[in-house]
Amino acid sequence: PDYATEVIIDPILRGLGDRAGPILFQFSPMHPQRVGGPDGFAIRLREFLTALPRGPLYAVELRAREQRALVIRWMLHTRHGYNEARAAYTPFNRIVDADDETRNAIVDAAIDAADERRDAYVIVNNKAEGSSPLSVFALAEMVEGRLAARAR
């Protein structure tokens, strides 16, 4: 944490201040026993993250030699914050703001994963467009349509 703070976090905050985006810590593939197994790694990661300065948003990417699945978590529409989306979308029973740009990006990534013979999972929050089940149906229809067009 001291090294990360001195060499990475402090310079980012000095240069960008509150305009800094997430600070990503990427961990290369390694044998699980080298870091104390999965539980040991989780404990050490938690200790590392809690020792970092408060304020910035931190993200973690665990690289695997063989990425077996794609997991996408679609939380919010690009135009709204969490509380704003909750207020605008309640009772979450219809698509209020279709986010075609994000839908297209998700469908592209899912089809790429399928082409690479990897599973793809998409987790959708109600605050993405207004109704997570309806957003999932729309994504599925887009995937089906693109794959059918490809087959022609």
PDB file of C-alpha atoms in Angstrom:
ATOM      1  CA  PRO A   1       0.000   0.000   0.000  1.00  0.00           C
ATOM      2  CA  ASP A   2       2.837   2.448   0.743  1.00  0.00           C
ATOM      3  CA  TYR A   3       4.447   1.901  -2.654  1.00  0.00           C
ATOM      4  CA  ALA A   4       1.088   2.088  -4.450  1.00  0.00           C
ATOM      5  CA  THR A   5       0.243   5.305  -2.628  1.00  0.00           C
ATOM      6  CA  GLU A   6       3.599   6.964  -3.305  1.00  0.00           C
ATOM      7  CA  VAL A   7       4.168   5.859  -6.899  1.00  0.00           C
ATOM      8  CA  ILE A   8       0.630   5.536  -8.277  1.00  0.00           C
ATOM      9  CA  ILE A   9      -2.140   7.133  -6.228  1.00  0.00           C
ATOM     10  CA  ASP A  10      -0.513  10.384  -5.069  1.00  0.00           C
ATOM     11  CA  PRO A  11       0.735  11.365  -8.557  1.00  0.00           C
ATOM     12  CA  ILE A  12      -2.680  10.634 -10.068  1.00  0.00           C
ATOM     13  CA  LEU A  13      -4.435  12.749  -7.457  1.00  0.00           C
ATOM     14  CA  ARG A  14      -1.894  15.582  -7.764  1.00  0.00           C
ATOM     15  CA  GLY A  15      -2.404  15.656 -11.526  1.00  0.00           C
ATOM     16  CA  LEU A  16      -6.125  15.000 -11.844  1.00  0.00           C
ATOM     17  CA  GLY A  17      -7.591  15.742  -8.432  1.00  0.00           C
ATOM     18  CA  ASP A  18     -11.282  14.909  -8.162  1.00  0.00           C
ATOM     19  CA  ARG A  19     -11.431  14.318 -11.940  1.00  0.00           C
ATOM     20  CA  ALA A  20      -9.470  11.068 -11.606  1.00  0.00           C
ATOM     21  CA  GLY A  21     -11.328   7.983 -12.694  1.00  0.00           C
ATOM     22  CA  PRO A  22     -10.992   4.562 -11.092  1.00  0.00           C
ATOM     23  CA  ILE A  23      -7.479   3.432 -10.233  1.00  0.00           C
ATOM     24  CA  LEU A  24      -7.071  -0.105 -11.504  1.00  0.00           C
ATOM     25  CA  PHE A  25      -4.761  -2.628  -9.847  1.00  0.00           C
ATOM     26  CA  GLN A  26      -4.101  -5.499 -12.215  1.00  0.00           C
ATOM     27  CA  PHE A  27      -2.774  -8.801 -10.904  1.00  0.00           C
ATOM     28  CA  SER A  28      -0.998 -11.036 -13.412  1.00  0.00           C
ATOM     29  CA  PRO A  29      -1.623 -14.782 -13.512  1.00  0.00           C
ATOM     30  CA  MET A  30       0.075 -16.604 -10.652  1.00  0.00           C
ATOM     31  CA  HIS A  31      -0.171 -19.951  -8.951  1.00  0.00           C
ATOM     32  CA  PRO A  32      -2.757 -19.754  -6.139  1.00  0.00           C
ATOM     33  CA  GLN A  33      -0.397 -21.261  -3.547  1.00  0.00           C
ATOM     34  CA  ARG A  34       2.101 -18.467  -4.175  1.00  0.00           C
ATOM     35  CA  VAL A  35      -0.334 -16.064  -2.536  1.00  0.00           C
ATOM     36  CA  GLY A  36      -1.648 -18.368   0.177  1.00  0.00           C
ATOM     37  CA  GLY A  37      -4.436 -19.951  -1.853  1.00  0.00           C
ATOM     38  CA  PRO A  38      -7.716 -18.246  -2.749  1.00  0.00           C
ATOM     39  CA  ASP A  39      -8.610 -17.444   0.883  1.00  0.00           C
ATOM     40  CA  GLY A  40      -5.138 -16.110   1.639  1.00  0.00           C
ATOM     41  CA  PHE A  41      -5.192 -13.956  -1.476  1.00  0.00           C
ATOM     42  CA  ALA A  42      -8.610 -12.542  -0.568  1.00  0.00           C
ATOM     43  CA  ILE A  43      -7.378 -11.647   2.920  1.00  0.00           C
ATOM     44  CA  ARG A  44      -4.216 -10.010   1.593  1.00  0.00           C
ATOM     45  CA  LEU A  45      -6.168  -8.111  -1.076  1.00  0.00           C
ATOM     46  CA  ARG A  46      -8.596  -6.796   1.536  1.00  0.00           C
ATOM     47  CA  GLU A  47      -5.706  -5.660   3.742  1.00  0.00           C
ATOM     48  CA  PHE A  48      -4.078  -3.944   0.764  1.00  0.00           C
ATOM     49  CA  LEU A  49      -7.240  -2.126  -0.309  1.00  0.00           C
ATOM     50  CA  THR A  50      -8.191  -0.988   3.190  1.00  0.00           C
ATOM     51  CA  ALA A  51      -4.683   0.435   3.709  1.00  0.00           C
ATOM     52  CA  LEU A  52      -4.946   2.665   0.621  1.00  0.00           C
ATOM     53  CA  PRO A  53      -5.938   6.338   0.966  1.00  0.00           C
ATOM     54  CA  ARG A  54      -9.662   6.998   1.193  1.00  0.00           C
ATOM     55  CA  GLY A  55     -11.348   8.901  -1.617  1.00  0.00           C
ATOM     56  CA  PRO A  56     -10.352   7.408  -4.961  1.00  0.00           C
ATOM     57  CA  LEU A  57     -12.337   4.616  -6.547  1.00  0.00           C
ATOM     58  CA  TYR A  58     -10.214   1.468  -6.750  1.00  0.00           C
ATOM     59  CA  ALA A  59     -10.805  -1.428  -9.117  1.00  0.00           C
ATOM     60  CA  VAL A  60      -9.141  -4.827  -9.221  1.00  0.00           C
ATOM     61  CA  GLU A  61      -8.565  -7.029 -12.261  1.00  0.00           C
ATOM     62  CA  LEU A  62      -7.437 -10.586 -11.675  1.00  0.00           C
ATOM     63  CA  ARG A  63      -5.797 -11.885 -14.816  1.00  0.00           C
ATOM     64  CA  ALA A  64      -6.035 -15.580 -15.540  1.00  0.00           C
ATOM     65  CA  ARG A  65      -3.903 -17.589 -17.919  1.00  0.00           C
ATOM     66  CA  GLU A  66      -7.083 -18.881 -19.456  1.00  0.00           C
ATOM     67  CA  GLN A  67     -10.097 -16.646 -19.087  1.00  0.00           C
ATOM     68  CA  ARG A  68     -12.965 -19.096 -19.074  1.00  0.00           C
ATOM     69  CA  ALA A  69     -15.880 -16.711 -18.912  1.00  0.00           C
ATOM     70  CA  LEU A  70     -16.907 -13.147 -19.548  1.00  0.00           C
ATOM     71  CA  VAL A  71     -18.884 -11.513 -16.745  1.00  0.00           C
ATOM     72  CA  ILE A  72     -20.459  -8.110 -17.316  1.00  0.00           C
ATOM     73  CA  ARG A  73     -22.262  -6.192 -14.597  1.00  0.00           C
ATOM     74  CA  TRP A  74     -24.454  -3.440 -16.067  1.00  0.00           C
ATOM     75  CA  MET A  75     -25.371  -1.199 -13.170  1.00  0.00           C
ATOM     76  CA  LEU A  76     -26.449   2.254 -14.366  1.00  0.00           C
ATOM     77  CA  HIS A  77     -27.500   4.160 -17.428  1.00  0.00           C
ATOM     78  CA  THR A  78     -24.697   6.470 -18.535  1.00  0.00           C
ATOM     79  CA  ARG A  79     -26.871   9.534 -17.895  1.00  0.00           C
ATOM     80  CA  HIS A  80     -27.821   8.846 -14.275  1.00  0.00           C
ATOM     81  CA  GLY A  81     -26.348   8.375 -10.840  1.00  0.00           C
ATOM     82  CA  TYR A  82     -27.672   5.623  -8.584  1.00  0.00           C
ATOM     83  CA  ASN A  83     -30.227   7.694  -6.626  1.00  0.00           C
ATOM     84  CA  GLU A  84     -31.352   9.601  -9.707  1.00  0.00           C
ATOM     85  CA  ALA A  85     -31.931   6.356 -11.608  1.00  0.00           C
ATOM     86  CA  ARG A  86     -33.820   4.814  -8.711  1.00  0.00           C
ATOM     87  CA  ALA A  87     -36.148   7.809  -8.541  1.00  0.00           C
ATOM     88  CA  ALA A  88     -36.639   7.927 -12.322  1.00  0.00           C
ATOM     89  CA  TYR A  89     -37.164   4.187 -12.837  1.00  0.00           C
ATOM     90  CA  THR A  90     -39.276   3.112  -9.866  1.00  0.00           C
ATOM     91  CA  PRO A  91     -41.322   0.807  -9.921  1.00  0.00           C
ATOM     92  CA  PHE A  92     -38.872  -0.906 -12.344  1.00  0.00           C
ATOM     93  CA  ASN A  93     -41.569  -2.416 -14.531  1.00  0.00           C
ATOM     94  CA  ARG A  94     -40.663  -0.919 -17.925  1.00  0.00           C
ATOM     95  CA  ILE A  95     -37.724   0.352 -19.952  1.00  0.00           C
ATOM     96  CA  VAL A  96     -37.607   4.075 -19.196  1.00  0.00           C
ATOM     97  CA  ASP A  97     -34.307   4.998 -20.902  1.00  0.00           C
ATOM     98  CA  ALA A  98     -33.127   2.539 -23.536  1.00  0.00           C
ATOM     99  CA  ASP A  99     -29.310   2.689 -23.572  1.00  0.00           C
ATOM    100  CA  ASP A 100     -28.559   1.458 -27.096  1.00  0.00           C
ATOM    101  CA  GLU A 101     -24.858   2.275 -26.891  1.00  0.00           C
ATOM    102  CA  THR A 102     -24.332   0.103 -23.813  1.00  0.00           C
ATOM    103  CA  ARG A 103     -26.593  -2.641 -25.172  1.00  0.00           C
ATOM    104  CA  ASN A 104     -24.548  -2.786 -28.373  1.00  0.00           C
ATOM    105  CA  ALA A 105     -21.269  -2.942 -26.452  1.00  0.00           C
ATOM    106  CA  ILE A 106     -22.572  -5.770 -24.265  1.00  0.00           C
ATOM    107  CA  VAL A 107     -23.873  -7.731 -27.244  1.00  0.00           C
ATOM    108  CA  ASP A 108     -20.564  -7.271 -29.087  1.00  0.00           C
ATOM    109  CA  ALA A 109     -18.634  -8.556 -26.072  1.00  0.00           C
ATOM    110  CA  ALA A 110     -20.969 -11.527 -25.587  1.00  0.00           C
ATOM    111  CA  ILE A 111     -20.724 -12.549 -29.235  1.00  0.00           C
ATOM    112  CA  ASP A 112     -16.931 -12.185 -29.136  1.00  0.00           C
ATOM    113  CA  ALA A 113     -16.851 -14.457 -26.080  1.00  0.00           C
ATOM    114  CA  ALA A 114     -19.042 -17.015 -27.848  1.00  0.00           C
ATOM    115  CA  ASP A 115     -16.737 -16.911 -30.874  1.00  0.00           C
ATOM    116  CA  GLU A 116     -13.866 -17.717 -28.495  1.00  0.00           C
ATOM    117  CA  ARG A 117     -15.930 -20.567 -26.993  1.00  0.00           C
ATOM    118  CA  ARG A 118     -16.211 -18.840 -23.636  1.00  0.00           C
ATOM    119  CA  ASP A 119     -19.331 -18.503 -21.544  1.00  0.00           C
ATOM    120  CA  ALA A 120     -20.765 -15.007 -21.188  1.00  0.00           C
ATOM    121  CA  TYR A 121     -22.835 -13.812 -18.238  1.00  0.00           C
ATOM    122  CA  VAL A 122     -24.564 -10.439 -18.023  1.00  0.00           C
ATOM    123  CA  ILE A 123     -25.882  -9.176 -14.711  1.00  0.00           C
ATOM    124  CA  VAL A 124     -28.277  -6.267 -15.168  1.00  0.00           C
ATOM    125  CA  ASN A 125     -29.488  -3.869 -12.480  1.00  0.00           C
ATOM    126  CA  ASN A 126     -32.930  -2.248 -12.663  1.00  0.00           C
ATOM    127  CA  LYS A 127     -31.137   1.096 -12.731  1.00  0.00           C
ATOM    128  CA  ALA A 128     -29.522   0.354 -16.101  1.00  0.00           C
ATOM    129  CA  GLU A 129     -32.680   1.131 -18.103  1.00  0.00           C
ATOM    130  CA  GLY A 130     -35.625   0.738 -15.753  1.00  0.00           C
ATOM    131  CA  SER A 131     -36.320  -3.015 -15.673  1.00  0.00           C
ATOM    132  CA  SER A 132     -33.560  -5.594 -15.521  1.00  0.00           C
ATOM    133  CA  PRO A 133     -35.709  -8.469 -16.878  1.00  0.00           C
ATOM    134  CA  LEU A 134     -36.795  -6.374 -19.868  1.00  0.00           C
ATOM    135  CA  SER A 135     -33.199  -5.245 -20.468  1.00  0.00           C
ATOM    136  CA  VAL A 136     -32.097  -8.893 -20.453  1.00  0.00           C
ATOM    137  CA  PHE A 137     -34.831  -9.802 -22.953  1.00  0.00           C
ATOM    138  CA  ALA A 138     -33.724  -6.929 -25.211  1.00  0.00           C
ATOM    139  CA  LEU A 139     -30.095  -8.086 -25.037  1.00  0.00           C
ATOM    140  CA  ALA A 140     -31.102 -11.662 -25.855  1.00  0.00           C
ATOM    141  CA  GLU A 141     -33.128 -10.504 -28.863  1.00  0.00           C
ATOM    142  CA  MET A 142     -30.167  -8.479 -30.118  1.00  0.00           C
ATOM    143  CA  VAL A 143     -27.807 -11.445 -29.787  1.00  0.00           C
ATOM    144  CA  GLU A 144     -30.302 -13.683 -31.591  1.00  0.00           C
ATOM    145  CA  GLY A 145     -30.760 -11.119 -34.361  1.00  0.00           C
ATOM    146  CA  ARG A 146     -27.038 -10.631 -34.915  1.00  0.00           C
ATOM    147  CA  LEU A 147     -26.348 -14.344 -34.974  1.00  0.00           C
ATOM    148  CA  ALA A 148     -29.221 -14.926 -37.430  1.00  0.00           C
ATOM    149  CA  ALA A 149     -27.887 -12.132 -39.689  1.00  0.00           C
ATOM    150  CA  ARG A 150     -24.462 -13.744 -39.590  1.00  0.00           C
ATOM    151  CA  ALA A 151     -25.882 -17.099 -40.634  1.00  0.00           C
ATOM    152  CA  ARG A 152     -27.438 -15.609 -43.793  1.00  0.00           C
TER     153      ARG A 152
END
